[in-house]
Amino acid sequence: MEITGKTKIMFVLADPIGHVRASAVLNAYFRSIDDDVAVSPLHVLPADLGAVLASIRLMRNVVGFGVTIPHKTSVIEYLDEATPEVALIGAVNFVKRTADGRLVGDNLDARGFVASLAQHRIAVRGRKVLQVGAGGAGRATAFGLAGAGTRELTIMNRDEAKARALAAAVSRRYPGTKVSAGHAEARSFDLIVNTTSLGMKIDDPLPLDLEGVGPGAAVSDIIVTPEVTPLLARAATQGARTVGGRPMLDAQMVLVAKFIAR
Ligand SMILES: NC(=O)c1ccc[n+]([C@@H]2O[C@H](COP(=O)([O-])OP(=O)(O)OC[C@H]3O[C@@H](n4cnc5c(N)ncnc54)[C@H](OP(=O)(O)O)[C@@H]3O)[C@@H](O)[C@H]2O)c1
């Protein structure tokens, strides 16, 4: 790809930086739609975040940037504007730099997740869902599921206080969804979603027991690498439909392109 004075520039801010893949995924996506955007990882220490953002405001060919660990929440105080999703989820993953240097934050995890399920024809509306995990991504998926009309949502997490707090927040925002926190058996749910990081490492245990889960159910794991986690492999052998994390990431690429173009 040729980067010229006409190319729109984006960054991905992170610390550490070595594991960052989002820039490569974004570059591949922009290339595939023939959009002249180039994305570079930017190693930014937490103490330098404010100064870096003040500089980005002055960089007139920058259209936006992705935000990842550890800046997803701390970036909020430096923004001029944030979408309602940011207020709900409490984290940002993309920021648009407008032509006049204003910074607008959004969180595309929830919409990307719901879009990935829709693409795989996995229904959410009226369904009973078990979500494992209540971290940053889990907050997004829980609001996304309730916003898409899930009838019942049970949130299970190692730190149960976090699951309870998330369940209460989702229930306040979406009173039409019956939300609870606690341990549950997977067999009685239509959709099971893993949002924990269990499955990224080769020797991780499964995030939950899939006993009794079969062809009537769907299992989603939002982990991107490996593409097929042990949980998804197990679900598939039991006849359940499966969807991994890559489609959620891909769906966000489409949303990012729209977000920075607006
Ligand atoms: N596909 C996508 O587009 C996409 C987007 C965002 C994130 N993700 C993936 O989602 C996963 C979680 O990311 P995150 O940002 O939510 O991380 P996070 O905020 O650190 O949350 C981690 C979650 O995993 C749980 N967990 C971690 N180690 C555990 C263990 N040993 N036993 C049981 N539970 C454990 C945590 O439970 P506690 O609360 O008890 O610590 C928490 O619920 C990562 O794999 C990330 O790559 C994918």
Tab-separated table of C-alpha atoms and ligand atoms in Angstrom:
chain	number	residue	atom	x	y	z
A	1	MET	CA	0.000	0.000	0.000
A	2	GLU	CA	1.195	3.479	-0.813
A	3	ILE	CA	0.837	6.065	1.944
A	4	THR	CA	0.691	9.582	0.506
A	5	GLY	CA	-0.309	13.067	1.621
A	6	LYS	CA	-3.904	12.163	0.723
A	7	THR	CA	-3.971	9.084	2.972
A	8	LYS	CA	-6.152	9.339	6.080
A	9	ILE	CA	-4.181	8.278	9.138
A	10	MET	CA	-5.404	6.235	12.107
A	11	PHE	CA	-3.637	4.847	15.171
A	12	VAL	CA	-4.185	2.104	17.717
A	13	LEU	CA	-3.111	3.282	21.173
A	14	ALA	CA	-1.873	0.600	23.550
A	15	ASP	CA	0.635	-0.327	26.248
A	16	PRO	CA	2.199	-2.871	25.865
A	17	ILE	CA	2.183	-2.699	22.083
A	18	GLY	CA	3.775	-5.968	20.892
A	19	HIS	CA	0.538	-8.010	20.901
A	20	VAL	CA	-1.545	-5.441	19.000
A	21	ARG	CA	-3.247	-6.954	15.925
A	22	ALA	CA	-6.077	-4.456	15.455
A	23	SER	CA	-3.946	-2.227	13.209
A	24	ALA	CA	-3.296	-5.119	10.795
A	25	VAL	CA	-6.981	-6.079	10.787
A	26	LEU	CA	-7.996	-2.455	10.135
A	27	ASN	CA	-5.421	-2.016	7.356
A	28	ALA	CA	-6.598	-5.215	5.650
A	29	TYR	CA	-10.206	-4.066	5.901
A	30	PHE	CA	-9.553	-0.583	4.511
A	31	ARG	CA	-7.548	-2.150	1.665
A	32	SER	CA	-10.425	-4.538	0.915
A	33	ILE	CA	-12.875	-1.644	0.525
A	34	ASP	CA	-10.319	0.440	-1.375
A	35	ASP	CA	-10.353	3.214	1.222
A	36	ASP	CA	-7.151	5.256	1.488
A	37	VAL	CA	-6.657	4.850	5.269
A	38	ALA	CA	-3.424	3.713	6.968
A	39	VAL	CA	-3.341	2.521	10.566
A	40	SER	CA	-0.281	2.371	12.825
A	41	PRO	CA	0.074	1.045	16.376
A	42	LEU	CA	1.145	3.797	18.794
A	43	HIS	CA	2.851	2.835	22.047
A	44	VAL	CA	1.474	5.249	24.662
A	45	LEU	CA	2.164	4.972	28.386
A	46	PRO	CA	-0.787	5.755	30.703
A	47	ALA	CA	0.969	8.870	32.082
A	48	ASP	CA	1.375	10.258	28.552
A	49	LEU	CA	-2.172	9.698	27.309
A	50	GLY	CA	-3.346	13.313	27.808
A	51	ALA	CA	-0.331	14.783	26.006
A	52	VAL	CA	-0.636	12.340	23.104
A	53	LEU	CA	-4.336	13.119	22.669
A	54	ALA	CA	-3.631	16.868	22.748
A	55	SER	CA	-1.132	16.297	19.912
A	56	ILE	CA	-3.543	14.139	17.892
A	57	ARG	CA	-6.068	17.001	17.985
A	58	LEU	CA	-3.478	19.049	16.042
A	59	MET	CA	-2.706	16.349	13.439
A	60	ARG	CA	-4.972	17.346	10.597
A	61	ASN	CA	-4.721	14.158	8.511
A	62	VAL	CA	-5.651	11.915	11.448
A	63	VAL	CA	-9.266	10.662	11.236
A	64	GLY	CA	-9.362	8.625	14.414
A	65	PHE	CA	-7.801	5.921	16.529
A	66	GLY	CA	-8.541	2.640	18.221
A	67	VAL	CA	-8.032	2.368	21.971
A	68	THR	CA	-7.059	-0.770	23.803
A	69	ILE	CA	-5.540	-1.905	27.105
A	70	PRO	CA	-4.936	0.084	29.352
A	71	HIS	CA	-6.557	3.209	27.892
A	72	LYS	CA	-10.146	2.100	27.252
A	73	THR	CA	-11.597	3.843	30.314
A	74	SER	CA	-9.000	6.538	31.059
A	75	VAL	CA	-9.403	8.018	27.563
A	76	ILE	CA	-12.974	9.123	28.402
A	77	GLU	CA	-11.930	12.202	30.411
A	78	TYR	CA	-10.060	13.635	27.394
A	79	LEU	CA	-12.961	13.372	24.908
A	80	ASP	CA	-15.212	16.197	23.739
A	81	GLU	CA	-18.108	13.822	23.235
A	82	ALA	CA	-19.008	10.193	23.777
A	83	THR	CA	-21.897	8.053	22.510
A	84	PRO	CA	-24.551	6.606	24.867
A	85	GLU	CA	-22.839	3.190	24.536
A	86	VAL	CA	-19.734	4.615	26.186
A	87	ALA	CA	-21.766	5.823	29.167
A	88	LEU	CA	-23.380	2.385	29.561
A	89	ILE	CA	-20.310	0.236	29.007
A	90	GLY	CA	-17.857	2.600	30.715
A	91	ALA	CA	-15.199	2.125	28.033
A	92	VAL	CA	-14.235	3.406	24.605
A	93	ASN	CA	-12.693	1.379	21.800
A	94	PHE	CA	-12.708	3.856	18.890
A	95	VAL	CA	-12.321	7.617	18.741
A	96	LYS	CA	-13.099	9.817	15.759
A	97	ARG	CA	-11.106	12.999	15.202
A	98	THR	CA	-13.401	15.483	13.471
A	99	ALA	CA	-12.091	17.974	10.886
A	100	ASP	CA	-11.913	20.665	13.572
A	101	GLY	CA	-9.916	18.496	15.970
A	102	ARG	CA	-12.710	17.356	18.296
A	103	LEU	CA	-12.489	13.857	19.738
A	104	VAL	CA	-15.649	11.702	19.777
A	105	GLY	CA	-15.514	8.314	21.508
A	106	ASP	CA	-17.626	5.242	20.816
A	107	ASN	CA	-17.706	1.619	21.879
A	108	LEU	CA	-18.471	-0.730	18.995
A	109	ASP	CA	-18.123	-4.025	20.913
A	110	ALA	CA	-21.853	-4.414	21.640
A	111	ARG	CA	-23.002	-3.631	18.086
A	112	GLY	CA	-20.204	-5.763	16.599
A	113	PHE	CA	-21.189	-8.693	18.805
A	114	VAL	CA	-24.901	-8.491	18.013
A	115	ALA	CA	-24.125	-8.106	14.289
A	116	SER	CA	-21.916	-11.226	14.363
A	117	LEU	CA	-24.757	-13.281	15.860
A	118	ALA	CA	-27.217	-11.944	13.276
A	119	GLN	CA	-24.804	-12.826	10.450
A	120	HIS	CA	-24.739	-16.392	11.749
A	121	ARG	CA	-28.547	-16.428	12.070
A	122	ILE	CA	-28.333	-16.908	15.817
A	123	ALA	CA	-31.464	-15.402	17.310
A	124	VAL	CA	-31.317	-13.217	20.405
A	125	ARG	CA	-34.783	-11.670	20.619
A	126	GLY	CA	-37.000	-13.583	23.043
A	127	ARG	CA	-34.213	-16.051	23.883
A	128	LYS	CA	-32.699	-17.216	27.146
A	129	VAL	CA	-28.965	-16.448	27.303
A	130	LEU	CA	-26.181	-17.482	29.681
A	131	GLN	CA	-23.152	-15.186	29.612
A	132	VAL	CA	-19.890	-16.118	31.309
A	133	GLY	CA	-17.672	-13.146	32.191
A	134	ALA	CA	-18.314	-9.600	33.369
A	135	GLY	CA	-15.131	-7.793	32.319
A	136	GLY	CA	-14.880	-4.965	29.794
A	137	ALA	CA	-16.076	-7.005	26.821
A	138	GLY	CA	-18.683	-8.759	28.964
A	139	ARG	CA	-20.238	-5.415	29.879
A	140	ALA	CA	-20.597	-4.637	26.181
A	141	THR	CA	-22.084	-8.016	25.225
A	142	ALA	CA	-24.561	-7.935	28.130
A	143	PHE	CA	-25.920	-4.516	27.115
A	144	GLY	CA	-25.871	-5.635	23.480
A	145	LEU	CA	-27.890	-8.789	24.235
A	146	ALA	CA	-30.489	-6.978	26.338
A	147	GLY	CA	-30.701	-4.173	23.759
A	148	ALA	CA	-31.365	-6.783	21.069
A	149	GLY	CA	-34.347	-8.166	22.988
A	150	THR	CA	-32.995	-11.096	25.006
A	151	ARG	CA	-35.832	-12.361	27.239
A	152	GLU	CA	-33.665	-13.715	30.066
A	153	LEU	CA	-29.970	-13.075	30.685
A	154	THR	CA	-27.951	-14.840	33.370
A	155	ILE	CA	-24.436	-13.523	34.043
A	156	MET	CA	-21.902	-15.835	35.651
A	157	ASN	CA	-18.452	-14.584	36.651
A	158	ARG	CA	-15.542	-15.665	38.849
A	159	ASP	CA	-15.839	-12.372	40.758
A	160	GLU	CA	-19.546	-12.605	41.564
A	161	ALA	CA	-19.798	-9.009	42.768
A	162	LYS	CA	-18.917	-7.845	39.246
A	163	ALA	CA	-21.620	-10.087	37.765
A	164	ARG	CA	-24.187	-8.696	40.225
A	165	ALA	CA	-23.224	-5.087	39.493
A	166	LEU	CA	-23.441	-5.696	35.735
A	167	ALA	CA	-26.787	-7.494	36.043
A	168	ALA	CA	-28.205	-4.564	38.039
A	169	ALA	CA	-26.938	-2.008	35.482
A	170	VAL	CA	-28.329	-3.947	32.499
A	171	SER	CA	-31.652	-4.460	34.265
A	172	ARG	CA	-31.967	-0.709	34.988
A	173	ARG	CA	-31.346	0.151	31.340
A	174	TYR	CA	-33.425	-2.696	29.879
A	175	PRO	CA	-36.222	-3.541	32.353
A	176	GLY	CA	-37.875	-5.755	29.702
A	177	THR	CA	-35.062	-8.300	30.047
A	178	LYS	CA	-35.026	-10.515	33.128
A	179	VAL	CA	-31.387	-10.229	34.237
A	180	SER	CA	-29.756	-12.174	37.049
A	181	ALA	CA	-26.286	-13.032	38.309
A	182	GLY	CA	-25.097	-16.368	39.606
A	183	HIS	CA	-24.191	-19.897	38.718
A	184	ALA	CA	-26.384	-21.743	36.222
A	185	GLU	CA	-26.291	-24.966	34.199
A	186	ALA	CA	-25.751	-24.364	30.499
A	187	ARG	CA	-28.234	-27.034	29.338
A	188	SER	CA	-31.317	-24.872	29.924
A	189	PHE	CA	-30.209	-21.933	27.721
A	190	ASP	CA	-30.758	-21.142	24.021
A	191	LEU	CA	-27.463	-19.268	23.714
A	192	ILE	CA	-24.276	-19.516	25.771
A	193	VAL	CA	-21.681	-16.757	25.441
A	194	ASN	CA	-18.110	-16.830	26.720
A	195	THR	CA	-16.660	-13.374	27.323
A	196	THR	CA	-13.878	-14.461	29.699
A	197	SER	CA	-10.303	-14.774	28.495
A	198	LEU	CA	-10.360	-18.529	29.307
A	199	GLY	CA	-9.494	-20.302	26.060
A	200	MET	CA	-6.739	-17.979	24.899
A	201	LYS	CA	-4.030	-20.096	26.509
A	202	ILE	CA	-3.499	-23.713	25.534
A	203	ASP	CA	-3.848	-25.055	29.092
A	204	ASP	CA	-6.883	-22.983	30.124
A	205	PRO	CA	-9.834	-24.918	31.551
A	206	LEU	CA	-13.199	-24.524	29.781
A	207	PRO	CA	-15.002	-21.415	31.066
A	208	LEU	CA	-18.077	-23.530	31.822
A	209	ASP	CA	-19.466	-27.057	31.612
A	210	LEU	CA	-21.415	-27.699	28.388
A	211	GLU	CA	-23.057	-30.900	29.604
A	212	GLY	CA	-26.479	-31.325	28.001
A	213	VAL	CA	-25.943	-28.571	25.431
A	214	GLY	CA	-26.945	-29.900	22.016
A	215	PRO	CA	-28.319	-29.102	18.567
A	216	GLY	CA	-31.044	-26.784	19.855
A	217	ALA	CA	-28.508	-24.367	21.326
A	218	ALA	CA	-25.863	-21.960	20.068
A	219	VAL	CA	-22.493	-21.211	21.663
A	220	SER	CA	-20.549	-18.008	21.090
A	221	ASP	CA	-16.976	-17.369	22.199
A	222	ILE	CA	-15.705	-13.823	21.627
A	223	ILE	CA	-12.014	-14.804	21.873
A	224	VAL	CA	-10.350	-13.954	18.543
A	225	THR	CA	-7.208	-16.128	18.825
A	226	PRO	CA	-7.475	-19.098	18.590
A	227	GLU	CA	-10.316	-18.804	16.108
A	228	VAL	CA	-11.785	-22.107	17.358
A	229	THR	CA	-11.444	-22.229	21.137
A	230	PRO	CA	-11.738	-25.517	23.049
A	231	LEU	CA	-15.235	-24.358	24.146
A	232	LEU	CA	-16.347	-23.941	20.519
A	233	ALA	CA	-14.759	-27.256	19.528
A	234	ARG	CA	-16.638	-29.014	22.332
A	235	ALA	CA	-19.916	-27.286	21.454
A	236	ALA	CA	-19.559	-28.323	17.808
A	237	THR	CA	-18.959	-31.977	18.701
A	238	GLN	CA	-22.197	-31.854	20.728
A	239	GLY	CA	-24.102	-30.528	17.710
A	240	ALA	CA	-24.575	-26.930	18.891
A	241	ARG	CA	-24.190	-24.069	16.438
A	242	THR	CA	-21.109	-21.950	17.078
A	243	VAL	CA	-19.722	-18.508	16.375
A	244	GLY	CA	-16.260	-17.225	17.309
A	245	GLY	CA	-14.802	-13.801	18.056
A	246	ARG	CA	-13.416	-13.023	14.630
A	247	PRO	CA	-16.855	-12.193	13.136
A	248	MET	CA	-17.421	-9.734	16.038
A	249	LEU	CA	-14.111	-8.039	15.218
A	250	ASP	CA	-14.869	-8.030	11.472
A	251	ALA	CA	-18.300	-6.503	12.084
A	252	GLN	CA	-16.578	-3.692	14.003
A	253	MET	CA	-14.360	-2.891	11.015
A	254	VAL	CA	-17.457	-2.030	8.999
A	255	LEU	CA	-18.745	0.105	11.894
A	256	VAL	CA	-15.380	1.910	12.283
A	257	ALA	CA	-15.323	2.836	8.593
A	258	LYS	CA	-18.841	4.295	8.921
A	259	PHE	CA	-18.003	6.042	12.210
A	260	ILE	CA	-14.939	7.892	10.915
A	261	ALA	CA	-16.699	8.762	7.632
A	262	ARG	CA	-19.636	10.478	9.357
B	1	LIG	N1	-14.043	-10.415	19.362
B	1	LIG	C1	-13.888	-9.164	19.732
B	1	LIG	O1	-14.117	-8.216	18.959
B	1	LIG	C2	-13.446	-8.881	21.141
B	1	LIG	C3	-13.581	-7.591	21.683
B	1	LIG	C4	-13.157	-7.358	23.003
B	1	LIG	C5	-12.616	-8.401	23.745
B	1	LIG	N2	-12.491	-9.634	23.193
B	1	LIG	C6	-11.926	-10.752	23.975
B	1	LIG	O2	-12.703	-10.937	25.147
B	1	LIG	C7	-11.906	-11.493	26.181
B	1	LIG	C8	-12.094	-10.695	27.473
B	1	LIG	O3	-11.654	-9.369	27.271
B	1	LIG	P1	-11.975	-8.204	28.330
B	1	LIG	O4	-11.511	-6.943	27.722
B	1	LIG	O5	-13.380	-8.310	28.820
B	1	LIG	O6	-10.999	-8.599	29.538
B	1	LIG	P2	-11.167	-8.224	31.078
B	1	LIG	O7	-11.892	-6.931	31.232
B	1	LIG	O8	-9.830	-8.392	31.679
B	1	LIG	O9	-12.153	-9.370	31.653
B	1	LIG	C9	-11.712	-10.706	31.728
B	1	LIG	C10	-12.872	-11.635	32.087
B	1	LIG	O10	-12.365	-12.973	32.123
B	1	LIG	C11	-12.541	-13.518	33.439
B	1	LIG	N3	-11.380	-14.351	33.759
B	1	LIG	C12	-10.073	-14.093	33.509
B	1	LIG	N4	-9.295	-15.103	33.960
B	1	LIG	C13	-10.140	-16.016	34.517
B	1	LIG	C14	-9.950	-17.278	35.160
B	1	LIG	N5	-8.728	-17.800	35.331
B	1	LIG	N6	-11.044	-17.932	35.597
B	1	LIG	C15	-12.291	-17.418	35.423
B	1	LIG	N7	-12.532	-16.226	34.836
B	1	LIG	C16	-11.481	-15.545	34.384
B	1	LIG	C17	-12.627	-12.315	34.337
B	1	LIG	O11	-13.247	-12.684	35.549
B	1	LIG	P3	-13.022	-11.784	36.894
B	1	LIG	O12	-13.926	-10.601	36.717
B	1	LIG	O13	-13.429	-12.693	37.974
B	1	LIG	O14	-11.567	-11.399	36.911
B	1	LIG	C18	-13.471	-11.370	33.473
B	1	LIG	O15	-14.821	-11.746	33.485
B	1	LIG	C19	-10.462	-11.481	25.648
B	1	LIG	O16	-10.184	-12.745	25.133
B	1	LIG	C20	-10.529	-10.469	24.517
B	1	LIG	O17	-9.553	-10.706	23.527
B	1	LIG	C21	-12.903	-9.895	21.918
